mmCIF file of C-alpha atoms in Angstrom:
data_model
loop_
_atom_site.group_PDB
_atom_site.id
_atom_site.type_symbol
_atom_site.label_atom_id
_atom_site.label_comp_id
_atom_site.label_asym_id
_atom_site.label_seq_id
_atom_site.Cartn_x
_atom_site.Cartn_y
_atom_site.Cartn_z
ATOM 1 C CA UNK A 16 -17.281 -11.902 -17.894
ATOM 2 C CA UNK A 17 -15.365 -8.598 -16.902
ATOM 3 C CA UNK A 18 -13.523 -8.230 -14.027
ATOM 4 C CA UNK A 19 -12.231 -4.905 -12.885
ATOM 5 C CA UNK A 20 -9.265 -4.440 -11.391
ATOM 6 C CA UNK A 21 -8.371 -1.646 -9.818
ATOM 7 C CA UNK A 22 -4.928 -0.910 -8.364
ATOM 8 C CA UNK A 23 -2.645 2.062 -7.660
ATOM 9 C CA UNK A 24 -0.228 4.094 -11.061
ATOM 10 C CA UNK A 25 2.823 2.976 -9.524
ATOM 11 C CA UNK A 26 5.604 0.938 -10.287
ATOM 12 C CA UNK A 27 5.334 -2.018 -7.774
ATOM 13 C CA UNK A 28 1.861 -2.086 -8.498
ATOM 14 C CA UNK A 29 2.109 -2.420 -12.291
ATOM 15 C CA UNK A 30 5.129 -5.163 -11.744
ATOM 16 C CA UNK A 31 2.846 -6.889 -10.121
ATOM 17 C CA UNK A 32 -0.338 -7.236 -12.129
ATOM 18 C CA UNK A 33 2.288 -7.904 -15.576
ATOM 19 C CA UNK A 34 1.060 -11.065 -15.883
ATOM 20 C CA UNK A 35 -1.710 -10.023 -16.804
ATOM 21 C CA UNK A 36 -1.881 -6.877 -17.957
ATOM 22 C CA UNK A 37 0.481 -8.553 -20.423
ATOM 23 C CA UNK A 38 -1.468 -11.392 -21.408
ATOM 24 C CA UNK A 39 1.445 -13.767 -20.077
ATOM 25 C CA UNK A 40 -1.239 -15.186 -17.473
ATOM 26 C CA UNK A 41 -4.163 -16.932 -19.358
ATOM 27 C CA UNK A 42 -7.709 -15.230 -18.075
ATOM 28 C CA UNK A 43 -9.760 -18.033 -20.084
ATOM 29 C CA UNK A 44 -13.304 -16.543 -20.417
ATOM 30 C CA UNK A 45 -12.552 -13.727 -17.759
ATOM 31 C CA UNK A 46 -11.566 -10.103 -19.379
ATOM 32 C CA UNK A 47 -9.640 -8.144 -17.367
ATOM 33 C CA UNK A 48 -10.001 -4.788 -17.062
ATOM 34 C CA UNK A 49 -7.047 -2.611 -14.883
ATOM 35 C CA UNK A 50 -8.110 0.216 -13.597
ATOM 36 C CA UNK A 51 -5.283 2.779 -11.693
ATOM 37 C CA UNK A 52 -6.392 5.489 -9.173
ATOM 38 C CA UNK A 53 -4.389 6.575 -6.604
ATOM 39 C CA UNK A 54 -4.669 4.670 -3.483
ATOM 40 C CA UNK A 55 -7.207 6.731 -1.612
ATOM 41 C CA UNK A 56 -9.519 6.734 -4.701
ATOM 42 C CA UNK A 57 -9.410 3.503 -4.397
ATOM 43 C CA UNK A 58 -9.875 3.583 -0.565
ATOM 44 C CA UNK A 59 -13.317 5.472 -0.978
ATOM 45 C CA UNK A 60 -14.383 3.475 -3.943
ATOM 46 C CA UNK A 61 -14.009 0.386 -2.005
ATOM 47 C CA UNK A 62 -16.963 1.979 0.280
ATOM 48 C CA UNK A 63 -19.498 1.906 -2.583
ATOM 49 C CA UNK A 64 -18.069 -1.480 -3.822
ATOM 50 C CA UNK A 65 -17.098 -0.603 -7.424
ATOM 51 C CA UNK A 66 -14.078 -2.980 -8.494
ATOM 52 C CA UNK A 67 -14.570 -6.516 -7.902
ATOM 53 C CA UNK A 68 -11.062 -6.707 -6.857
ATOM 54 C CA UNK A 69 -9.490 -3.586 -5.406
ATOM 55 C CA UNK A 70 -5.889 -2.448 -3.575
ATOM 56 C CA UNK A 71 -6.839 -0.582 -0.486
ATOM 57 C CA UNK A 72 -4.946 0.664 1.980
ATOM 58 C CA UNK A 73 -5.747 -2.190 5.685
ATOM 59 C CA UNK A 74 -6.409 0.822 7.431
ATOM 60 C CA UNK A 75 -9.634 1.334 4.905
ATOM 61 C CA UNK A 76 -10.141 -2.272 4.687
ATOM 62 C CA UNK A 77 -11.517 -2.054 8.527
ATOM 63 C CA UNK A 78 -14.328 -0.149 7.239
ATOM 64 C CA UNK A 79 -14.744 -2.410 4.565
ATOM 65 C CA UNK A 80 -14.607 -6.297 5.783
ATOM 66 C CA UNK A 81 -18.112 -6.936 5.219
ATOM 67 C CA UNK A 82 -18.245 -6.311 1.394
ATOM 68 C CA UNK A 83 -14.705 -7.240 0.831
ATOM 69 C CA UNK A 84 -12.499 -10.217 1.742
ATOM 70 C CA UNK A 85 -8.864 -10.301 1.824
ATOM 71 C CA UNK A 86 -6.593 -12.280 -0.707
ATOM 72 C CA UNK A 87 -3.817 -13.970 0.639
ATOM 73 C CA UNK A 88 -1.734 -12.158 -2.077
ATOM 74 C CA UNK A 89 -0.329 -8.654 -3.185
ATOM 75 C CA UNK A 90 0.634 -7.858 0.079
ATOM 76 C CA UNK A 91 2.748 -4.703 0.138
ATOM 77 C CA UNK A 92 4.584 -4.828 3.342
ATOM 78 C CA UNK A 93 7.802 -2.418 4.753
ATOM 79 C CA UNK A 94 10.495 -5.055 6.041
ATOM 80 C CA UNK A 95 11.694 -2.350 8.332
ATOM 81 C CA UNK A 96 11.134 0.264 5.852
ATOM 82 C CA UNK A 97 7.468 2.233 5.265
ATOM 83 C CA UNK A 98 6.210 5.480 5.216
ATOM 84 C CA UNK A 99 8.546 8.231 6.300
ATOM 85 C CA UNK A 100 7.790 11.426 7.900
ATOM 86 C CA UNK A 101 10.070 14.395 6.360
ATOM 87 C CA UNK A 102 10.631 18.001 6.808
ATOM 88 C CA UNK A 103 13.181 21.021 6.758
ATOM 89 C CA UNK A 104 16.218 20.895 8.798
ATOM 90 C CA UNK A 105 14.396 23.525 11.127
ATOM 91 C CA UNK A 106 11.320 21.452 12.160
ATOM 92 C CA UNK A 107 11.486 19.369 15.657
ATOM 93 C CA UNK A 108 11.713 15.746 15.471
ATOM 94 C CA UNK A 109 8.782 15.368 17.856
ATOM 95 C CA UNK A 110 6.283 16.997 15.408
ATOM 96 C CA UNK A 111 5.263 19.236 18.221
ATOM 97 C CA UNK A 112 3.466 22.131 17.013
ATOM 98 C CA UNK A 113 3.925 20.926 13.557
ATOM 99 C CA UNK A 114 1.237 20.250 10.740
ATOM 100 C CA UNK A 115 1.844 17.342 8.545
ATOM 101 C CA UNK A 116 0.827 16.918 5.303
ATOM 102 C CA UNK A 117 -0.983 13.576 5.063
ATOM 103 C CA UNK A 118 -1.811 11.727 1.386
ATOM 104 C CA UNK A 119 -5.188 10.736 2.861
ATOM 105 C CA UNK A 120 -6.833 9.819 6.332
ATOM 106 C CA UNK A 121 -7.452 6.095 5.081
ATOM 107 C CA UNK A 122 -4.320 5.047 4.579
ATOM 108 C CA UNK A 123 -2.512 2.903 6.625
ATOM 109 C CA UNK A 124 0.569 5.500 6.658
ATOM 110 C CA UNK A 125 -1.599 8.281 8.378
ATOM 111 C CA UNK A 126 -2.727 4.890 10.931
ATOM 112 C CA UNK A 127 0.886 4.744 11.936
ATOM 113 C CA UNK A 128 1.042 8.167 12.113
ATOM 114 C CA UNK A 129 -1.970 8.245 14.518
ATOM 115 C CA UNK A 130 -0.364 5.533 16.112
ATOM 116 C CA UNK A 131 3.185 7.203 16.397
ATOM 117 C CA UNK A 132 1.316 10.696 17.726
ATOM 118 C CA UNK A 133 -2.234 10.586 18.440
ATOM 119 C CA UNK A 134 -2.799 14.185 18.473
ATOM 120 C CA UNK A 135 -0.973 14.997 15.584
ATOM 121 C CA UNK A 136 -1.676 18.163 13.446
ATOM 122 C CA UNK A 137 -2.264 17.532 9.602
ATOM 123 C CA UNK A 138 -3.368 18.407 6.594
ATOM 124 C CA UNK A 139 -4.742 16.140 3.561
ATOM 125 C CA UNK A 140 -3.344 16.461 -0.154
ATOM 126 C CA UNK A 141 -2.328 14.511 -2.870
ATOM 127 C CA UNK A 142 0.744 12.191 -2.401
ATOM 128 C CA UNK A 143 2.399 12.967 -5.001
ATOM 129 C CA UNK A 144 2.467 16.538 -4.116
ATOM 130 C CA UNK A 145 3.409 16.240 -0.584
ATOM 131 C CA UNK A 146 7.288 16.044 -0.967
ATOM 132 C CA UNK A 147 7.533 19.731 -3.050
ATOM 133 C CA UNK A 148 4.957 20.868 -0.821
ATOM 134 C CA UNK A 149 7.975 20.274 2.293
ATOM 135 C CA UNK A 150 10.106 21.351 -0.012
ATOM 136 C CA UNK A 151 9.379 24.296 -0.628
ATOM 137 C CA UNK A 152 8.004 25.179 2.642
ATOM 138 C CA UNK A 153 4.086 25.346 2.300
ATOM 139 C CA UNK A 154 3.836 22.200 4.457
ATOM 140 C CA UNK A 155 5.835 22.160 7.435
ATOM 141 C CA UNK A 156 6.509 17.981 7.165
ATOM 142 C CA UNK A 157 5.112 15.525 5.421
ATOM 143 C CA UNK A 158 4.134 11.747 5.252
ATOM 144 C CA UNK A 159 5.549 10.248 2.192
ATOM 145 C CA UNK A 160 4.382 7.111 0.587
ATOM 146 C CA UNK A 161 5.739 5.443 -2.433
ATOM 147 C CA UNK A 162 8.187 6.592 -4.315
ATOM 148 C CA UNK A 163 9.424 9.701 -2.220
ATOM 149 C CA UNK A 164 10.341 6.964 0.651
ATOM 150 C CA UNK A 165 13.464 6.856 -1.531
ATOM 151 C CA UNK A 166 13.834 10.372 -2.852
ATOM 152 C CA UNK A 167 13.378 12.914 -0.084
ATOM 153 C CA UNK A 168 17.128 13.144 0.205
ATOM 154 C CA UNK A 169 17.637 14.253 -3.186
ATOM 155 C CA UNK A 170 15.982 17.776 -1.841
ATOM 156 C CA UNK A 171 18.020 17.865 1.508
ATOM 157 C CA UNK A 172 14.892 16.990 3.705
ATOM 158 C CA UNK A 173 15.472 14.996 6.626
ATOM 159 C CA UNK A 174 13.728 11.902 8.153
ATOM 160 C CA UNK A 175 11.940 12.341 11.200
ATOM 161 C CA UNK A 176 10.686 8.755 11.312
ATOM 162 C CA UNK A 177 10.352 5.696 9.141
ATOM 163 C CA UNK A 178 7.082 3.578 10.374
ATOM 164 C CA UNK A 179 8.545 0.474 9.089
ATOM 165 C CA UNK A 180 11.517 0.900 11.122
ATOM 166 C CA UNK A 181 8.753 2.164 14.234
ATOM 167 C CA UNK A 182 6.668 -0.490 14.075
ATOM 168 C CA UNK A 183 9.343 -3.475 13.728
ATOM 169 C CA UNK A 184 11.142 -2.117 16.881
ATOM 170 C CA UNK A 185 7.601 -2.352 18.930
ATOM 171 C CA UNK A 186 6.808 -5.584 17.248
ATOM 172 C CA UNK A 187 9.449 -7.883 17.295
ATOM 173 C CA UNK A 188 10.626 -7.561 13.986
ATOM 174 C CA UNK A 189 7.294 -7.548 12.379
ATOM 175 C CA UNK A 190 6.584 -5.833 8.941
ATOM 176 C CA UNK A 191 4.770 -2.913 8.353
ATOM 177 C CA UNK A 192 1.239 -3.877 6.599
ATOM 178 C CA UNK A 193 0.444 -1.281 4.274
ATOM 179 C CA UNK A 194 -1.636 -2.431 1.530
ATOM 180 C CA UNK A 195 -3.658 -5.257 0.139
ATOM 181 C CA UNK A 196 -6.043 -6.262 -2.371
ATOM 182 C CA UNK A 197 -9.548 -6.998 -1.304
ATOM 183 C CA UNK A 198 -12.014 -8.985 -3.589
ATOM 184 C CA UNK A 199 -15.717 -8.394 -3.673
ATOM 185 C CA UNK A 200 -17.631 -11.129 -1.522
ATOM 186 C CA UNK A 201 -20.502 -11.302 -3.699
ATOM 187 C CA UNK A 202 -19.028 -12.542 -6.772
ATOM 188 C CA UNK A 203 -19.210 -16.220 -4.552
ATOM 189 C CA UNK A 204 -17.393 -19.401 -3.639
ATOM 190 C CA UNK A 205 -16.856 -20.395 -7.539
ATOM 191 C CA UNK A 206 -15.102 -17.339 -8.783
ATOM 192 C CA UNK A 207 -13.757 -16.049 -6.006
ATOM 193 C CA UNK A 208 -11.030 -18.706 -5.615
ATOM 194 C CA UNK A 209 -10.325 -18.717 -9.470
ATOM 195 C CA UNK A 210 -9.905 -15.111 -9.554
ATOM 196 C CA UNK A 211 -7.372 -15.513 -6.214
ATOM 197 C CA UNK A 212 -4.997 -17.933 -8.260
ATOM 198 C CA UNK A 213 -5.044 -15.532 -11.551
ATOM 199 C CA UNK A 214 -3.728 -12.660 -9.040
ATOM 200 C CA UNK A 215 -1.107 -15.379 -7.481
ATOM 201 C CA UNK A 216 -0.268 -16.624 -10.650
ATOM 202 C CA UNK A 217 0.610 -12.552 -11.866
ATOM 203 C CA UNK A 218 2.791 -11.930 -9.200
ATOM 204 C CA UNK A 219 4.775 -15.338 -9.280
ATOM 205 C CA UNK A 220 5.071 -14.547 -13.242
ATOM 206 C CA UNK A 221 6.499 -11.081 -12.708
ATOM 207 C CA UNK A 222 8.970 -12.166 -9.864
ATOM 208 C CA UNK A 223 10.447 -15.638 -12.197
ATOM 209 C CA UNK A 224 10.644 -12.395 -15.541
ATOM 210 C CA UNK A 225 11.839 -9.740 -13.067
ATOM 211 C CA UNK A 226 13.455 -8.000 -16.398
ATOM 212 C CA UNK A 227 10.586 -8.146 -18.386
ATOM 213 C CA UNK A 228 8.339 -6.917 -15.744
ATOM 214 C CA UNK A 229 10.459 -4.333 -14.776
ATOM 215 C CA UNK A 230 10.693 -3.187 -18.351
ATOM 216 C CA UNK A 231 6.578 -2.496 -17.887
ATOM 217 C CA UNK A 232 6.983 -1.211 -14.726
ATOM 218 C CA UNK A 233 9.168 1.752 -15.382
ATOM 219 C CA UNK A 234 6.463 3.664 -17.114
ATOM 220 C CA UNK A 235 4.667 3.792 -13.914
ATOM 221 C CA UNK A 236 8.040 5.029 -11.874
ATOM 222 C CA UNK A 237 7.550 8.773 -11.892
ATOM 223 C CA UNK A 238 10.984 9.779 -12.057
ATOM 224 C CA UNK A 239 12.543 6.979 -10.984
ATOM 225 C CA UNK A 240 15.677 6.025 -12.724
ATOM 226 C CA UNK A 241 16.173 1.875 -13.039
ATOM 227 C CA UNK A 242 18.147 1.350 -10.276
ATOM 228 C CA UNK A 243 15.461 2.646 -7.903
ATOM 229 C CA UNK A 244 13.051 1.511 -9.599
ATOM 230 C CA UNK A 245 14.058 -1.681 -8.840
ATOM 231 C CA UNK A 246 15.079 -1.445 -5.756
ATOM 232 C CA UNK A 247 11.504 0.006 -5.148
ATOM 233 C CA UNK A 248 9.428 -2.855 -6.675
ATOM 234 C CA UNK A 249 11.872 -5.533 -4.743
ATOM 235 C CA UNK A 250 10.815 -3.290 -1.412
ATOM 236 C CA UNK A 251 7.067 -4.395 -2.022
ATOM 237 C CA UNK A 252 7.016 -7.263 -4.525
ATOM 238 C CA UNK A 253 8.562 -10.176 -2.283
ATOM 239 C CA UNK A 254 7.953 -13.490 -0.956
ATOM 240 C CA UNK A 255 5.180 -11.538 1.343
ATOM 241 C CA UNK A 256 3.360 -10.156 -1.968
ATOM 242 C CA UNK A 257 3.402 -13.859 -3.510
ATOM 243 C CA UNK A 258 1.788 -14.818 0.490
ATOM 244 C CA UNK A 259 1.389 -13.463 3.482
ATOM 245 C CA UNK A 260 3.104 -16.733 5.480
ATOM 246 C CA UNK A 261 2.714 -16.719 9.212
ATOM 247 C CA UNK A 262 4.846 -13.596 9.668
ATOM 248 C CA UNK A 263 2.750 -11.091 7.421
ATOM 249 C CA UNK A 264 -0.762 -12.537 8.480
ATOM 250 C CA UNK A 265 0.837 -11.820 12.173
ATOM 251 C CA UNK A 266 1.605 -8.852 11.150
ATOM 252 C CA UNK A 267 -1.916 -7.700 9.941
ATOM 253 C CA UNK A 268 -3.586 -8.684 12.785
ATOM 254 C CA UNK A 269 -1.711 -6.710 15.384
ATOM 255 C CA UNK A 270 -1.707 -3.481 13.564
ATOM 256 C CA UNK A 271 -5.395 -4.065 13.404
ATOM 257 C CA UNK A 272 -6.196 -4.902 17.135
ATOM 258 C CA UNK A 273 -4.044 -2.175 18.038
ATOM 259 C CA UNK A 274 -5.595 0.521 15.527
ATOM 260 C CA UNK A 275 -9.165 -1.200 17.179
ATOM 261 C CA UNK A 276 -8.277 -1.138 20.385
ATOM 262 C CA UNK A 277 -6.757 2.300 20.497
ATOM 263 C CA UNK A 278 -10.108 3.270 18.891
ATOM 264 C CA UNK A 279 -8.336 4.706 15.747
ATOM 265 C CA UNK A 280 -10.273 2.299 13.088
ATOM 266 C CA UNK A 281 -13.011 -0.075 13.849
ATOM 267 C CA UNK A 282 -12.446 -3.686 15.533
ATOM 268 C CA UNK A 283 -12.339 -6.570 12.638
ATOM 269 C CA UNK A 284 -11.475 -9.681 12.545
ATOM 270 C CA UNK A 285 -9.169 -10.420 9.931
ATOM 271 C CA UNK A 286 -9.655 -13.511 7.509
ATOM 272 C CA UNK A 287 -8.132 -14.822 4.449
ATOM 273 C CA UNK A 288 -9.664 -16.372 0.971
ATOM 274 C CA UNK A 289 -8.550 -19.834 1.111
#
């Protein structure tokens, strides 16, 4: 049987899933096919139910809990760190009368954003295109996922604010949900399970090789050199990507309720493959 995969090009993503896009995890009879979109692809995909197991951003997966249940692993979470807004020297720290440039209006990074400013300005492009676009001045800030939360210095841009350090102020201490992986309901109460522990079993192998798996990672890096690289992957491949725990289950249920409450995504109620 195959079983798509589908999960985003980048480096903590790929560290990840080594175990078994290496082979290093046995799949038995299952063949495992990765598939690597960026995250909003994925997002909208998720909507028409294409991978049996997906990464999507928890602000999609509100529009999404009846097809798709949530595994208790690949959490990527910001332990006071997340999505930072950047701009020019020149642009006010309140984003008042300023035009962000958003990498997509499912992701949980434009949630916080909404959350942050509800009336924010912004405009939607590629992620990977949204720190050159500050840069050089076509897009007055910008909301920077991945990579780029460690870069934007490198160009002289300066933070405005960094969600994960937002939302654990307002929370407690509370990390920043940003993505999970979802798994299609319908393949049933057999496979679903088995296919949970292969994903769990990935992660736990790429965390006891950390070298190895950071050897595979680093052609997914874009730019990165090793040392931020690493520091990157240990940022969202943690003891809250091999399980939620208490804290990060916590943690996904408040950001929900709020986004719900506030009206910003629909009201779900969160649960967990066991």
């Amino acid at each position: 049987m195959r079983i798509a995969i589908a999960h985003s090009p980048d480096s903590d993503d790929a560290f990840m899933f080594y175990g078994l896009a290496s082979g290093k995890v046995p799949t038995g009879d299952l063949e495992i096919e990765h598939v690597l979109p960026d995250i909003e692809t994925l997002n909208r995909a998720a909507f028409e139910g294409k991978y049996e197991i997906s990464a999507v951003s928890f602000h999609a997966y509100t529009h999404l809990a009846d097809r798709y249940a949530l595994l208790p692993h690949g959490a990527s979470m910001g332990d006071r760190y997340g999505p930072v807004v950047v701009a020019r020297e020149d642009v006010p720290a309140s984003l008042e009368n300023v035009r962000v440039a958003v990498p997509g209006t499912l992701t949980t990074a434009f949630l916080a954003l909404r959350l942050y400013r509800p009336d924010v300005a912004y405009d939607v492009m590629p992620f990977d295109r949204i720190q050159e676009a500050v840069h050089e001045g076509t897009a007055q800030a910008g909301l920077l996922i991945h990579e780029g939360q460690l870069t934007y210095g490198d160009e002289g841009l300066k933070k405005i604010v960094d969600f994960g350090e937002w939302w654990a102020d307002r929370t407690g201490g509370l990390p920043l949900p940003l993505g999970g992986n979802v798994i299609r309901r319908d393949l049933g109460p057999a496979l679903i399970p088995r296919l949970s522990r292969l994903l769990h079993d990935s992660i736990a192998y790429a965390l006891a090789h950390r070298e190895e798996a950071l050897e595979y990672a680093m052609q997914f890096g874009r730019g990165l050199d090793r040392a931020k690289a690493d520091r990157f992957v240990g940022m969202y491949v943690n003891e809250l990507t091999l399980d939620y725990g208490a804290r990060g289950r916590e943690a996904v249920r408040r950001l929900l309720a709020e986004a719900g409450e506030k009206g910003l995504a629909p009201k779900v109620k969160v649960e967990f493959v066991e």
